[in-house]
Amino acid sequence: MSYQPAFWGVVPAAGVGKRMGADIPKQYLPVLGKPVLQHTLERLLSVDALSAVAVALGREDGFWPDLPFADNTRILLAEGGKERADSVLSALNRLAGLARSDDWVLVHDAARLCVTRSDVLKLIEQLQHDPVGGILALPSSDTLKGVAEGIIVDTVDRNHVWRALTPQMFRYGALKQALAEAAELGLKVTDEASAMELKGHTPRIVEGRPDNIKITRPEDLPLATFYLEQQCYA
Ligand code: CTP
Ligand code: MG
């Protein structure tokens, strides 16, 4: 019988939320009465295909124990690092001995609480037979401009530009190697796909939903609240 790759989740949740400017990290701010990270993890855990989700937390995180995941056997904890990529690598290392090299890992930002189960399933369905993997992404509906010092230098063909979202889904072994090498070379990668691209891999894109926003600034909180409410009635 041939080996069927398993699926694992990885959630970097060790950021400080500087741009949000709140007095607690943004992944613990309440939205509709629940911390952001709780929304995010509940949505990922609703996908039965995920064997477990490794969550990278900040070293000083005192908020996690208040979330209702203490007895959840599908949640594993890791210590986050300085940059997002360090936190992801730490969570990947937590899966060592559990995940096999060809297994799939879906890396998802803690701050994207509006991700839908249907988008996660779509990503899995469209990529599970691909050798490399890929990411949820959104085509740009605005015209895009290249700018230098406040002056437009060119107009970018928007058919060639997509916005990278998460989850980003890659093979466990290849992703760990790509992130470890980028770290060794001191290259800053802000998502998993760029680490894979640096290694010469060719990630695919799968069109995601526009409501899969990353809460970044204060004005994103009412927007996320609105999207979550709309999804309940969808
Ligand atoms: N993240 C992480 N470890 C870090 C930095 C970020 O796990 N060292 C996580 C964040 O918790 C977030 C995700 O990566 O869920 C996306 O990062 P971002 O939106 O930039 O969050 P922050 O870094 O917390 O925000 P800011 O950049 O405004 O400080
Ligand atoms: Mg950040």
mmCIF file with all atom_site columns, C-alpha atoms in Angstrom, residues 103-183:
data_model
loop_
_atom_site.group_PDB
_atom_site.id
_atom_site.type_symbol
_atom_site.label_atom_id
_atom_site.label_alt_id
_atom_site.label_comp_id
_atom_site.label_asym_id
_atom_site.label_entity_id
_atom_site.label_seq_id
_atom_site.pdbx_PDB_ins_code
_atom_site.Cartn_x
_atom_site.Cartn_y
_atom_site.Cartn_z
_atom_site.occupancy
_atom_site.B_iso_or_equiv
_atom_site.pdbx_formal_charge
_atom_site.auth_seq_id
_atom_site.auth_comp_id
_atom_site.auth_asym_id
_atom_site.auth_atom_id
_atom_site.pdbx_PDB_model_num
ATOM 1  C CA . ASP A 1 103 ? 3.716   15.146 4.756   1.00 0.00 ? 103 ASP A CA 1
ATOM 2  C CA . TRP A 1 104 ? 1.995   18.469 4.134   1.00 0.00 ? 104 TRP A CA 1
ATOM 3  C CA . VAL A 1 105 ? 2.248   21.454 6.466   1.00 0.00 ? 105 VAL A CA 1
ATOM 4  C CA . LEU A 1 106 ? -0.277  24.302 6.298   1.00 0.00 ? 106 LEU A CA 1
ATOM 5  C CA . VAL A 1 107 ? 1.241   27.449 7.825   1.00 0.00 ? 107 VAL A CA 1
ATOM 6  C CA . HIS A 1 108 ? -1.376  29.988 8.874   1.00 0.00 ? 108 HIS A CA 1
ATOM 7  C CA . ASP A 1 109 ? -1.027  33.407 10.563  1.00 0.00 ? 109 ASP A CA 1
ATOM 8  C CA . ALA A 1 110 ? -2.629  33.625 14.003  1.00 0.00 ? 110 ALA A CA 1
ATOM 9  C CA . ALA A 1 111 ? -3.855  37.070 12.945  1.00 0.00 ? 111 ALA A CA 1
ATOM 10 C CA . ARG A 1 112 ? -6.016  35.691 10.077  1.00 0.00 ? 112 ARG A CA 1
ATOM 11 C CA . LEU A 1 113 ? -9.028  34.772 12.162  1.00 0.00 ? 113 LEU A CA 1
ATOM 12 C CA . CYS A 1 114 ? -11.572 34.951 9.321   1.00 0.00 ? 114 CYS A CA 1
ATOM 13 C CA . VAL A 1 115 ? -10.089 32.049 7.351   1.00 0.00 ? 115 VAL A CA 1
ATOM 14 C CA . THR A 1 116 ? -12.868 29.720 6.254   1.00 0.00 ? 116 THR A CA 1
ATOM 15 C CA . ARG A 1 117 ? -12.910 25.951 6.441   1.00 0.00 ? 117 ARG A CA 1
ATOM 16 C CA . SER A 1 118 ? -13.886 25.928 2.762   1.00 0.00 ? 118 SER A CA 1
ATOM 17 C CA . ASP A 1 119 ? -10.733 27.840 1.747   1.00 0.00 ? 119 ASP A CA 1
ATOM 18 C CA . VAL A 1 120 ? -8.521  25.432 3.737   1.00 0.00 ? 120 VAL A CA 1
ATOM 19 C CA . LEU A 1 121 ? -10.238 22.461 2.102   1.00 0.00 ? 121 LEU A CA 1
ATOM 20 C CA . LYS A 1 122 ? -9.894  24.084 -1.332  1.00 0.00 ? 122 LYS A CA 1
ATOM 21 C CA . LEU A 1 123 ? -6.150  24.564 -0.802  1.00 0.00 ? 123 LEU A CA 1
ATOM 22 C CA . ILE A 1 124 ? -5.733  20.929 0.254   1.00 0.00 ? 124 ILE A CA 1
ATOM 23 C CA . GLU A 1 125 ? -7.853  19.612 -2.593  1.00 0.00 ? 125 GLU A CA 1
ATOM 24 C CA . GLN A 1 126 ? -6.058  21.614 -5.282  1.00 0.00 ? 126 GLN A CA 1
ATOM 25 C CA . LEU A 1 127 ? -2.502  20.995 -4.087  1.00 0.00 ? 127 LEU A CA 1
ATOM 26 C CA . GLN A 1 128 ? -2.371  17.572 -2.486  1.00 0.00 ? 128 GLN A CA 1
ATOM 27 C CA . HIS A 1 129 ? -1.126  15.896 -5.678  1.00 0.00 ? 129 HIS A CA 1
ATOM 28 C CA . ASP A 1 130 ? 1.361   18.662 -6.489  1.00 0.00 ? 130 ASP A CA 1
ATOM 29 C CA . PRO A 1 131 ? 5.048   17.957 -5.851  1.00 0.00 ? 131 PRO A CA 1
ATOM 30 C CA . VAL A 1 132 ? 5.752   21.383 -4.296  1.00 0.00 ? 132 VAL A CA 1
ATOM 31 C CA . GLY A 1 133 ? 2.572   22.957 -2.893  1.00 0.00 ? 133 GLY A CA 1
ATOM 32 C CA . GLY A 1 134 ? 1.478   26.570 -2.852  1.00 0.00 ? 134 GLY A CA 1
ATOM 33 C CA . ILE A 1 135 ? -0.520  29.298 -1.180  1.00 0.00 ? 135 ILE A CA 1
ATOM 34 C CA . LEU A 1 136 ? -3.885  31.005 -0.999  1.00 0.00 ? 136 LEU A CA 1
ATOM 35 C CA . ALA A 1 137 ? -3.630  34.310 -2.834  1.00 0.00 ? 137 ALA A CA 1
ATOM 36 C CA . LEU A 1 138 ? -5.803  37.139 -4.133  1.00 0.00 ? 138 LEU A CA 1
ATOM 37 C CA . PRO A 1 139 ? -5.632  38.887 -7.495  1.00 0.00 ? 139 PRO A CA 1
ATOM 38 C CA . SER A 1 140 ? -5.356  42.645 -7.192  1.00 0.00 ? 140 SER A CA 1
ATOM 39 C CA . SER A 1 141 ? -8.446  44.600 -8.201  1.00 0.00 ? 141 SER A CA 1
ATOM 40 C CA . ASP A 1 142 ? -6.665  47.960 -8.094  1.00 0.00 ? 142 ASP A CA 1
ATOM 41 C CA . THR A 1 143 ? -4.192  49.195 -10.699 1.00 0.00 ? 143 THR A CA 1
ATOM 42 C CA . LEU A 1 144 ? -0.729  48.855 -9.187  1.00 0.00 ? 144 LEU A CA 1
ATOM 43 C CA . LYS A 1 145 ? 2.037   51.445 -9.425  1.00 0.00 ? 145 LYS A CA 1
ATOM 44 C CA . GLY A 1 146 ? 5.765   51.106 -8.959  1.00 0.00 ? 146 GLY A CA 1
ATOM 45 C CA . VAL A 1 147 ? 6.829   54.136 -6.883  1.00 0.00 ? 147 VAL A CA 1
ATOM 46 C CA . ALA A 1 148 ? 10.186  55.716 -6.010  1.00 0.00 ? 148 ALA A CA 1
ATOM 47 C CA . GLU A 1 149 ? 10.365  58.727 -3.689  1.00 0.00 ? 149 GLU A CA 1
ATOM 48 C CA . GLY A 1 150 ? 6.725   59.625 -4.135  1.00 0.00 ? 150 GLY A CA 1
ATOM 49 C CA . ILE A 1 151 ? 6.814   59.461 -7.927  1.00 0.00 ? 151 ILE A CA 1
ATOM 50 C CA . ILE A 1 152 ? 5.193   56.778 -10.084 1.00 0.00 ? 152 ILE A CA 1
ATOM 51 C CA . VAL A 1 153 ? 7.894   55.035 -12.087 1.00 0.00 ? 153 VAL A CA 1
ATOM 52 C CA . ASP A 1 154 ? 5.773   52.383 -13.776 1.00 0.00 ? 154 ASP A CA 1
ATOM 53 C CA . THR A 1 155 ? 2.425   50.643 -13.896 1.00 0.00 ? 155 THR A CA 1
ATOM 54 C CA . VAL A 1 156 ? 2.523   46.969 -12.984 1.00 0.00 ? 156 VAL A CA 1
ATOM 55 C CA . ASP A 1 157 ? 0.383   44.614 -15.053 1.00 0.00 ? 157 ASP A CA 1
ATOM 56 C CA . ARG A 1 158 ? -2.069  43.530 -12.381 1.00 0.00 ? 158 ARG A CA 1
ATOM 57 C CA . ASN A 1 159 ? -2.652  40.175 -14.082 1.00 0.00 ? 159 ASN A CA 1
ATOM 58 C CA . HIS A 1 160 ? 0.847   39.267 -12.939 1.00 0.00 ? 160 HIS A CA 1
ATOM 59 C CA . VAL A 1 161 ? 0.527   40.389 -9.337  1.00 0.00 ? 161 VAL A CA 1
ATOM 60 C CA . TRP A 1 162 ? -1.247  38.521 -6.550  1.00 0.00 ? 162 TRP A CA 1
ATOM 61 C CA . ARG A 1 163 ? -1.421  39.179 -2.808  1.00 0.00 ? 163 ARG A CA 1
ATOM 62 C CA . ALA A 1 164 ? -0.073  36.310 -0.717  1.00 0.00 ? 164 ALA A CA 1
ATOM 63 C CA . LEU A 1 165 ? -2.409  35.059 2.023   1.00 0.00 ? 165 LEU A CA 1
ATOM 64 C CA . THR A 1 166 ? -2.206  32.046 4.309   1.00 0.00 ? 166 THR A CA 1
ATOM 65 C CA . PRO A 1 167 ? -2.469  29.079 4.740   1.00 0.00 ? 167 PRO A CA 1
ATOM 66 C CA . GLN A 1 168 ? 0.632   28.281 2.728   1.00 0.00 ? 168 GLN A CA 1
ATOM 67 C CA . MET A 1 169 ? 0.989   24.547 2.127   1.00 0.00 ? 169 MET A CA 1
ATOM 68 C CA . PHE A 1 170 ? 4.304   22.808 1.529   1.00 0.00 ? 170 PHE A CA 1
ATOM 69 C CA . ARG A 1 171 ? 5.982   19.449 2.189   1.00 0.00 ? 171 ARG A CA 1
ATOM 70 C CA . TYR A 1 172 ? 7.372   19.194 5.720   1.00 0.00 ? 172 TYR A CA 1
ATOM 71 C CA . GLY A 1 173 ? 10.944  18.260 4.802   1.00 0.00 ? 173 GLY A CA 1
ATOM 72 C CA . ALA A 1 174 ? 11.333  20.726 1.926   1.00 0.00 ? 174 ALA A CA 1
ATOM 73 C CA . LEU A 1 175 ? 9.851   23.640 3.898   1.00 0.00 ? 175 LEU A CA 1
ATOM 74 C CA . LYS A 1 176 ? 12.009  23.023 6.950   1.00 0.00 ? 176 LYS A CA 1
ATOM 75 C CA . GLN A 1 177 ? 15.104  22.901 4.785   1.00 0.00 ? 177 GLN A CA 1
ATOM 76 C CA . ALA A 1 178 ? 14.146  26.046 2.843   1.00 0.00 ? 178 ALA A CA 1
ATOM 77 C CA . LEU A 1 179 ? 13.482  28.062 6.022   1.00 0.00 ? 179 LEU A CA 1
ATOM 78 C CA . ALA A 1 180 ? 16.618  26.771 7.761   1.00 0.00 ? 180 ALA A CA 1
ATOM 79 C CA . GLU A 1 181 ? 18.770  27.722 4.763   1.00 0.00 ? 181 GLU A CA 1
ATOM 80 C CA . ALA A 1 182 ? 17.211  31.187 4.459   1.00 0.00 ? 182 ALA A CA 1
ATOM 81 C CA . ALA A 1 183 ? 17.939  31.718 8.183   1.00 0.00 ? 183 ALA A CA 1
#
